[in-house]
Short mmCIF file of C-alpha atoms in Angstrom, two decimals:
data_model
loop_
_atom_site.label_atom_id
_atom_site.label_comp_id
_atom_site.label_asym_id
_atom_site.label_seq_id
_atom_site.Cartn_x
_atom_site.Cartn_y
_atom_site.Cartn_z
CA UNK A 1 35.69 8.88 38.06
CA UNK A 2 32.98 10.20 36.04
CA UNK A 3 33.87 7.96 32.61
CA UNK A 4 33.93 5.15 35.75
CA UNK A 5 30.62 6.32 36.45
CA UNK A 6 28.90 6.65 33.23
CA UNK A 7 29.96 2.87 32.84
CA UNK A 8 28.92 1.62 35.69
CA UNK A 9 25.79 3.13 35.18
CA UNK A 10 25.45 1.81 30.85
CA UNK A 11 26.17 -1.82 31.73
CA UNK A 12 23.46 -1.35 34.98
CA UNK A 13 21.11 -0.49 32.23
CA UNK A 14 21.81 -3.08 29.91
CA UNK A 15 21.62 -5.64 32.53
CA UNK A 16 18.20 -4.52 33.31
CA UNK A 17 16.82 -4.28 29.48
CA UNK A 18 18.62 -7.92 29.33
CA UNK A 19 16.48 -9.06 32.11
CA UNK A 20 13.76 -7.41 30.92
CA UNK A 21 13.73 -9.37 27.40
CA UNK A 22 14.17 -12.09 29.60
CA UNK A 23 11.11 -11.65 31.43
CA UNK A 24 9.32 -11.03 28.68
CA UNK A 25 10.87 -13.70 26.47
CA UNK A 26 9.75 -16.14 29.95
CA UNK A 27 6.47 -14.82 29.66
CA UNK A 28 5.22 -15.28 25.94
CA UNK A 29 6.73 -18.45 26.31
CA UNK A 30 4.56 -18.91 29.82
CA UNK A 31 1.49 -17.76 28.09
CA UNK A 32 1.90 -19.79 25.22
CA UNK A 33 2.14 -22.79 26.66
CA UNK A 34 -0.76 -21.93 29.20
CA UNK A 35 -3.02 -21.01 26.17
CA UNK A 36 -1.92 -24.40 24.38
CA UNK A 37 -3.11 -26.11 27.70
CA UNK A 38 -5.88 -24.31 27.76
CA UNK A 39 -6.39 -24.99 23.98
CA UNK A 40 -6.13 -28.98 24.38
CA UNK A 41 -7.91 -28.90 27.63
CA UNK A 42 -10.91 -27.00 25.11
CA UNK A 43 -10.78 -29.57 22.63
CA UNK A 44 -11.16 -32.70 25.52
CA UNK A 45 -13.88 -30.62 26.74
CA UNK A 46 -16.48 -30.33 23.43
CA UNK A 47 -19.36 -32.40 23.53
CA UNK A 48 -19.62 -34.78 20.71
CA UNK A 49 -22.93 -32.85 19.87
CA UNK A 50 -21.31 -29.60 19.43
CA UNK A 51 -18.27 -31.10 17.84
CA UNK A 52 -21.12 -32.60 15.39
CA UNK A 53 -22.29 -29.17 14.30
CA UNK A 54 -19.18 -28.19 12.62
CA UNK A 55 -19.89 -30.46 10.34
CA UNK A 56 -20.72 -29.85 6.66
CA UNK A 57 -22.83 -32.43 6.15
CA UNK A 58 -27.00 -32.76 6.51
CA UNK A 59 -28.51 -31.16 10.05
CA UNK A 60 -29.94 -33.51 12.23
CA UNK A 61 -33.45 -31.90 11.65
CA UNK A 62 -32.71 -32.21 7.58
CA UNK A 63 -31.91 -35.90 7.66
CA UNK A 64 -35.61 -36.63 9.52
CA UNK A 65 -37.28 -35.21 6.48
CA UNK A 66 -38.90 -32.60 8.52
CA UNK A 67 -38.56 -28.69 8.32
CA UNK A 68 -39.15 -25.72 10.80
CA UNK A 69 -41.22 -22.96 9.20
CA UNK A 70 -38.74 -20.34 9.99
CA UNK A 71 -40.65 -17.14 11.94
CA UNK A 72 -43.36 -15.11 9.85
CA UNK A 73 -42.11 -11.66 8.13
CA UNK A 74 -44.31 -9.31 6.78
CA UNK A 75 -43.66 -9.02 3.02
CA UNK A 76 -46.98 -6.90 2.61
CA UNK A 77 -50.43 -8.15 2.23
CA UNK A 78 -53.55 -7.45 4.51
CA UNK A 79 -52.09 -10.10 7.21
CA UNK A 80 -49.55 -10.27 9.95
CA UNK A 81 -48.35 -12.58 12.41
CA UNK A 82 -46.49 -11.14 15.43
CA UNK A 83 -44.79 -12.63 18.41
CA UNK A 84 -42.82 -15.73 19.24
CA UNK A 85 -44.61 -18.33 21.12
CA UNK A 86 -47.73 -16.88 21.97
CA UNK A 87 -48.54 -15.28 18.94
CA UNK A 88 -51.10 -13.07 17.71
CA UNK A 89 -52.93 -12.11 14.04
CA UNK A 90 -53.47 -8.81 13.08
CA UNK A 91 -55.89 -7.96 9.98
CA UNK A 92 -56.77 -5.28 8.27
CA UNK A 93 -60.07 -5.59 6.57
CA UNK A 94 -60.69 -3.27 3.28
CA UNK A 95 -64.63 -2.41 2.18
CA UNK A 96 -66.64 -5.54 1.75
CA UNK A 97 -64.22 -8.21 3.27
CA UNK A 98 -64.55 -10.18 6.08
CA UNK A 99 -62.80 -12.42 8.56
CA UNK A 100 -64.04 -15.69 9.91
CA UNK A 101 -62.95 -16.76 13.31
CA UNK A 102 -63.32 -19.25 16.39
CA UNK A 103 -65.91 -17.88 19.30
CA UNK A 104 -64.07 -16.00 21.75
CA UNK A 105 -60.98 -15.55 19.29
CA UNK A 106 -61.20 -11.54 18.76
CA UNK A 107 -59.02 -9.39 20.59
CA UNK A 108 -59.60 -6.39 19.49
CA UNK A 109 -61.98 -4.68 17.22
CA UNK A 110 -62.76 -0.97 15.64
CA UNK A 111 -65.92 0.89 15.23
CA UNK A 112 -67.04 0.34 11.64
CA UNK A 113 -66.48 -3.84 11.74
CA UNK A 114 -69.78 -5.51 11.51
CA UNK A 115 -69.77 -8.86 14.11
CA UNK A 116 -72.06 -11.56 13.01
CA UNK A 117 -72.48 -15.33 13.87
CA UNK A 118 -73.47 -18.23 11.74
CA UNK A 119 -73.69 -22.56 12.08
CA UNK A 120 -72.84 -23.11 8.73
CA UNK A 121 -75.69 -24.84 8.36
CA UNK A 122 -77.56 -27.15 11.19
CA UNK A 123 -76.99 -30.92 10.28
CA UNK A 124 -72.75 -29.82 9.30
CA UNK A 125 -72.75 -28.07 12.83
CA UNK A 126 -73.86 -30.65 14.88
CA UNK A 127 -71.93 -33.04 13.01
CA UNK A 128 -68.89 -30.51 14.11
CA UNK A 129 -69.70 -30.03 17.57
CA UNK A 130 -70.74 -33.57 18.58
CA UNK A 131 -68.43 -35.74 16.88
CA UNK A 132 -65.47 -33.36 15.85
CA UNK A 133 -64.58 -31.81 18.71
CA UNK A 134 -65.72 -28.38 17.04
CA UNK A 135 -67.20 -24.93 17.95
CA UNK A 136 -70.75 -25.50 16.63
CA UNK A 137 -70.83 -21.33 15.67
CA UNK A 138 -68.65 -19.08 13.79
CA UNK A 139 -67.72 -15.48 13.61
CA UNK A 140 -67.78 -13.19 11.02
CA UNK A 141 -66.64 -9.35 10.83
CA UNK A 142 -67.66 -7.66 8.27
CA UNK A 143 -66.14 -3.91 7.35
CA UNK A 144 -68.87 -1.88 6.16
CA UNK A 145 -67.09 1.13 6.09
CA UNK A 146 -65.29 2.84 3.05
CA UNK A 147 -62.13 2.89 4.95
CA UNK A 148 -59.15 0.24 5.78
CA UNK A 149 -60.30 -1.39 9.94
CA UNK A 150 -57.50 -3.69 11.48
CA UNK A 151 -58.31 -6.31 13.92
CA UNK A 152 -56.43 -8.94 16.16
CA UNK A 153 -57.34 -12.55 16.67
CA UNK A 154 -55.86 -14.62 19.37
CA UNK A 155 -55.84 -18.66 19.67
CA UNK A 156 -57.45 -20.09 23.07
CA UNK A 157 -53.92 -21.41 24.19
CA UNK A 158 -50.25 -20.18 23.92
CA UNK A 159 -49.75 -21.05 20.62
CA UNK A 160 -48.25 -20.42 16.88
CA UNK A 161 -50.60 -19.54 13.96
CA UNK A 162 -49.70 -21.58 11.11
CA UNK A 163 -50.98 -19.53 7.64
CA UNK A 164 -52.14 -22.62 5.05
CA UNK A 165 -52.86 -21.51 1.35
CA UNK A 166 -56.29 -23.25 0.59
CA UNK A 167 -55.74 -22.42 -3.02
CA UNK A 168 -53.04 -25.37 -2.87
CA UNK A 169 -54.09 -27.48 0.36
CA UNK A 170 -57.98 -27.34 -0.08
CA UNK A 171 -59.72 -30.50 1.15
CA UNK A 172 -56.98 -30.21 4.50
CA UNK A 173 -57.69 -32.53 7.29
CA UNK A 174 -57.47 -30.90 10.67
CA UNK A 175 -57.27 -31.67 14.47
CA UNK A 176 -59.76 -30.38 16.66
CA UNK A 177 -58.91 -26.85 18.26
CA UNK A 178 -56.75 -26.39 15.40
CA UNK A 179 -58.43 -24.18 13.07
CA UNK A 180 -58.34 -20.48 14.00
CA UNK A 181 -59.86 -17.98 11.31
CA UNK A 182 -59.95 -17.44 7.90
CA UNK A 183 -60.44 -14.37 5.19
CA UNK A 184 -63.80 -14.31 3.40
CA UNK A 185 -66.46 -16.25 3.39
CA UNK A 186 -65.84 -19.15 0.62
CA UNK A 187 -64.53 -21.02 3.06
CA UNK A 188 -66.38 -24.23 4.34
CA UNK A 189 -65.92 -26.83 6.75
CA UNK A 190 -66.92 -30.58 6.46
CA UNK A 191 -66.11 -34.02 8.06
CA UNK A 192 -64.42 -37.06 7.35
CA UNK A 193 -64.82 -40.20 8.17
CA UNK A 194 -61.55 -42.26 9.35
CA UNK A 195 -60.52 -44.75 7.28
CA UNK A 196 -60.89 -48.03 9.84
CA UNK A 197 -63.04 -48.43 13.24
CA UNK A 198 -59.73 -48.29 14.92
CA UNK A 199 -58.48 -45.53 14.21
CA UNK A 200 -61.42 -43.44 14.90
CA UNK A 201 -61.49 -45.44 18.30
CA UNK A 202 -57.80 -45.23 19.61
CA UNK A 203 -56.33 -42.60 17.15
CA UNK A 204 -57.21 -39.66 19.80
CA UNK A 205 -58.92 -37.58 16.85
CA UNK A 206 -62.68 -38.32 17.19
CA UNK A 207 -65.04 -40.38 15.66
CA UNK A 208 -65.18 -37.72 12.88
CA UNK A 209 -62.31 -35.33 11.44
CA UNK A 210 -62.90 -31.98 10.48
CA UNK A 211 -62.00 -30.75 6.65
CA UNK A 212 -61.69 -27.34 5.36
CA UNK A 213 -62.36 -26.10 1.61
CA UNK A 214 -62.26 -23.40 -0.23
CA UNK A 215 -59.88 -20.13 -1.58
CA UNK A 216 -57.85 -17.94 0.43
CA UNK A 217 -55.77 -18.06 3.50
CA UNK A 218 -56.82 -20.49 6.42
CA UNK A 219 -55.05 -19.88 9.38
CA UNK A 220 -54.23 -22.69 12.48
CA UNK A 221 -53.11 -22.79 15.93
CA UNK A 222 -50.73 -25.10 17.18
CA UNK A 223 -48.40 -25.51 20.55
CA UNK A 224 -44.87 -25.36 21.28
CA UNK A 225 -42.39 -26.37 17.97
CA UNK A 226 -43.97 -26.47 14.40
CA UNK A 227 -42.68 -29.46 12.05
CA UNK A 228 -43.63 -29.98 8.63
CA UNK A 229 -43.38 -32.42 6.48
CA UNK A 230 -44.13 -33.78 2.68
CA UNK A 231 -44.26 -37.48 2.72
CA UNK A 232 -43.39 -39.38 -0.66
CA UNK A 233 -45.71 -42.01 -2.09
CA UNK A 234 -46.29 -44.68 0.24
CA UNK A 235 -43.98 -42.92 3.14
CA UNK A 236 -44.66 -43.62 6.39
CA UNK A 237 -43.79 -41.83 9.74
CA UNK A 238 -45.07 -42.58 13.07
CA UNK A 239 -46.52 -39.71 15.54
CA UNK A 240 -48.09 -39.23 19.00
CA UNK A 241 -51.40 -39.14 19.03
CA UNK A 242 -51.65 -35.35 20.29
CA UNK A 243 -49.06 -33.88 17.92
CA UNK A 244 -51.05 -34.10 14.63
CA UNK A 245 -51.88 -30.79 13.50
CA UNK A 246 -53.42 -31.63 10.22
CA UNK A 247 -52.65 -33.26 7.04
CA UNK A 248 -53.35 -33.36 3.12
CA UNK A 249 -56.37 -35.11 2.52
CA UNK A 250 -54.71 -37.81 0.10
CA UNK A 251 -52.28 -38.99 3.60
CA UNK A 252 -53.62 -41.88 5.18
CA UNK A 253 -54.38 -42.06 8.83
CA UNK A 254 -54.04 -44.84 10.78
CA UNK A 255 -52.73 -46.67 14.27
CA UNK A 256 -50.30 -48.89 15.65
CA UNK A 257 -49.08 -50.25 18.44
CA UNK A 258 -46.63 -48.44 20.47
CA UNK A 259 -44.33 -51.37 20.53
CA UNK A 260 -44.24 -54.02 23.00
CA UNK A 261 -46.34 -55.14 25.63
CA UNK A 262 -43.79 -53.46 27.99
CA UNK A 263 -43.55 -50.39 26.12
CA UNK A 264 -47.23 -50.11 25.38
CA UNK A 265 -47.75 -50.31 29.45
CA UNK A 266 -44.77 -48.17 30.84
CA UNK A 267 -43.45 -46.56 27.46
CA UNK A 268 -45.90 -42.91 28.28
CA UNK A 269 -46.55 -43.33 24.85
CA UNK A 270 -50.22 -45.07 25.61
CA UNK A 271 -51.52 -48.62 23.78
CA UNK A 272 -51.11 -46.60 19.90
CA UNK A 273 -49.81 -43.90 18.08
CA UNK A 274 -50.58 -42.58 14.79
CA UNK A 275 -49.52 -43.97 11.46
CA UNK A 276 -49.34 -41.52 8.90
CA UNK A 277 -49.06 -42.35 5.07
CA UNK A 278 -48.45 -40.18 2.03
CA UNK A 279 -48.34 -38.83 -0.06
CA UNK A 280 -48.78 -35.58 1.27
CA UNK A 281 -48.03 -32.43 3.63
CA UNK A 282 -48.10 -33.48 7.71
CA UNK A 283 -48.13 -30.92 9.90
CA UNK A 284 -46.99 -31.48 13.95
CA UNK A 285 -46.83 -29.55 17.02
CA UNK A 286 -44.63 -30.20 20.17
CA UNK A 287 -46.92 -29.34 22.76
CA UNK A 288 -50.62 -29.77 21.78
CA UNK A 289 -54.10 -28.63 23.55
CA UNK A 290 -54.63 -31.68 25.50
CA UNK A 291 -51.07 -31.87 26.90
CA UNK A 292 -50.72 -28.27 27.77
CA UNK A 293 -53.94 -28.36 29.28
CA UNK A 294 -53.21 -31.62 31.32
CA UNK A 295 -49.92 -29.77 32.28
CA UNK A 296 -51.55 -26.82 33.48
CA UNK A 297 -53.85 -28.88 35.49
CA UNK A 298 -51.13 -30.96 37.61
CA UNK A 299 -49.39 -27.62 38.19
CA UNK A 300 -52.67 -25.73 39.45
CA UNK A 301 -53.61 -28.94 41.40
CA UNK A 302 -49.85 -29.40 43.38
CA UNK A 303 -50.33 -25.84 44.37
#
């Protein structure tokens, strides 16, 4: 009875590890084919877009010609930009140098930095404030002290501070509102006249643009995304009038239509935008002065 027994009980077991496998066996088999589903229902599922990016070939961004300066890291120097879209310079000023800024542009000082304001002469300023769009003053700290002071400047608007190297892009031609601050004082400002009556009429820059020269670092503000771009002899590309930060003083700058009568009525894009010629650097921002500020203002007005 007990050998009966101990049988009875072996082949219950085995039926139950059978089953077992069975079950198991059922459900990798179950979970394969869900995760194949799953798999294939994926695959339907991938926007073209993202399917795009798997891609090997050029970026959508690389094909247009322009770049994205990628964000500022300290390497060392006397010069920082931090933040991400609102961004903010910090300097630190050794004996005897200066920093030249917009009005109203410090944000913080030390004990020991000498403030001072100058026109840059009277004729150049008025030409600046009247018909450029300019601050008709400028700032100056000076560190008179035999020690290392740091200070912060700030732009007037959320914005990114774009550093330019005037040692290679002297001569640039700027936007109003773009220009920011500078180190030292051999830096100077002048204007330009635009090349045809139309374009200083319709091109949304002035009557006059404003040119910087000199040594050093210049520093800009600009809104929103920051493209870049080195046009080829002859190049053209085609911009809104707002989104011209500034440009190498060998690129042409001129208008055309925004298209069709239709378009030039209903397109948003106004009766011209800006035709740009190179050679030379083009810098453009996403969300400029005027637009943020006209953006600003229907918010503020619908509350």
């Amino acid at each position: 009875i007990k050998h009966k027994h101990f049988r009875i009980c072996c082949l219950s077991s085995s039926s139950v590890m059978n089953d077992a496998l069975i079950a198991d066996r059922s459900g990798v088999e179950a979970a394969t084919t869900m995760n194949n589903r799953f798999a294939h229902h994926a695959e339907v599922q991938v926007p073209v877009q993202m399917a795009m990016s798997v891609d090997n070939g050029p970026t959508p961004l690389e094909v247009s010609g322009f770049r994205s300066p990628p964000p500022f890291r300290w390497t060392g120097g006397q010069w920082e930009v931090v933040g991400t879209d609102s961004q903010v310079l910090v300097i630190t000023l050794y004996q005897g140098q200066e920093v030249m800024c917009e009005p109203g542009a410090m944000l913080h000082s030390v004990p020991g930095l000498e403030p001072d304001v100058t026109s840059g002469g009277f004729g150049l300023a008025c030409q600046r404030c009247l018909c450029a769009g300019e601050s008709f003053f400028r700032v100056h700290y000076l560190n008179r002290t035999m020690q290392p002071r740091s200070m912060s400047i700030s732009p007037s608007f959320p914005a990114k501070i774009i550093p330019i190297d005037l040692d290679r892009y002297s001569g640039l031609v700027m936007k109003k509102k773009a220009y920011l601050a500078s180190v030292g004082r051999n830096v100077e400002f002048g204007v330009r006249r635009p090349d045809t009556l139309t374009t200083a009429l319709c091109g949304g820059q002035g009557i006059l643009f404003t040119t910087i020269n000199g040594t050093g670092t210049a520093f800009l503000n600009s809104g929103g995304t920051v493209l870049e771009r080195e046009l080829g002899f002859g190049e053209k590309v085609f911009v809104d009038r707002h989104a011209l930060v500034a440009c190498e003083s060998s690129v042409q700058i001129g208008v055309s239509t925004a298209g069709t009568c239709m378009m030039m009525l209903c397109g948003g894009m106004g009766l011209f935008v800006l035709e740009l010629t190179g050679p030379g650097l083009v810098i453009l921002q996403s969300m400029a002065y005027e637009r943020a500020a006209m953006a600003y203002g229907r918010g503020g007005g619908g509350e």
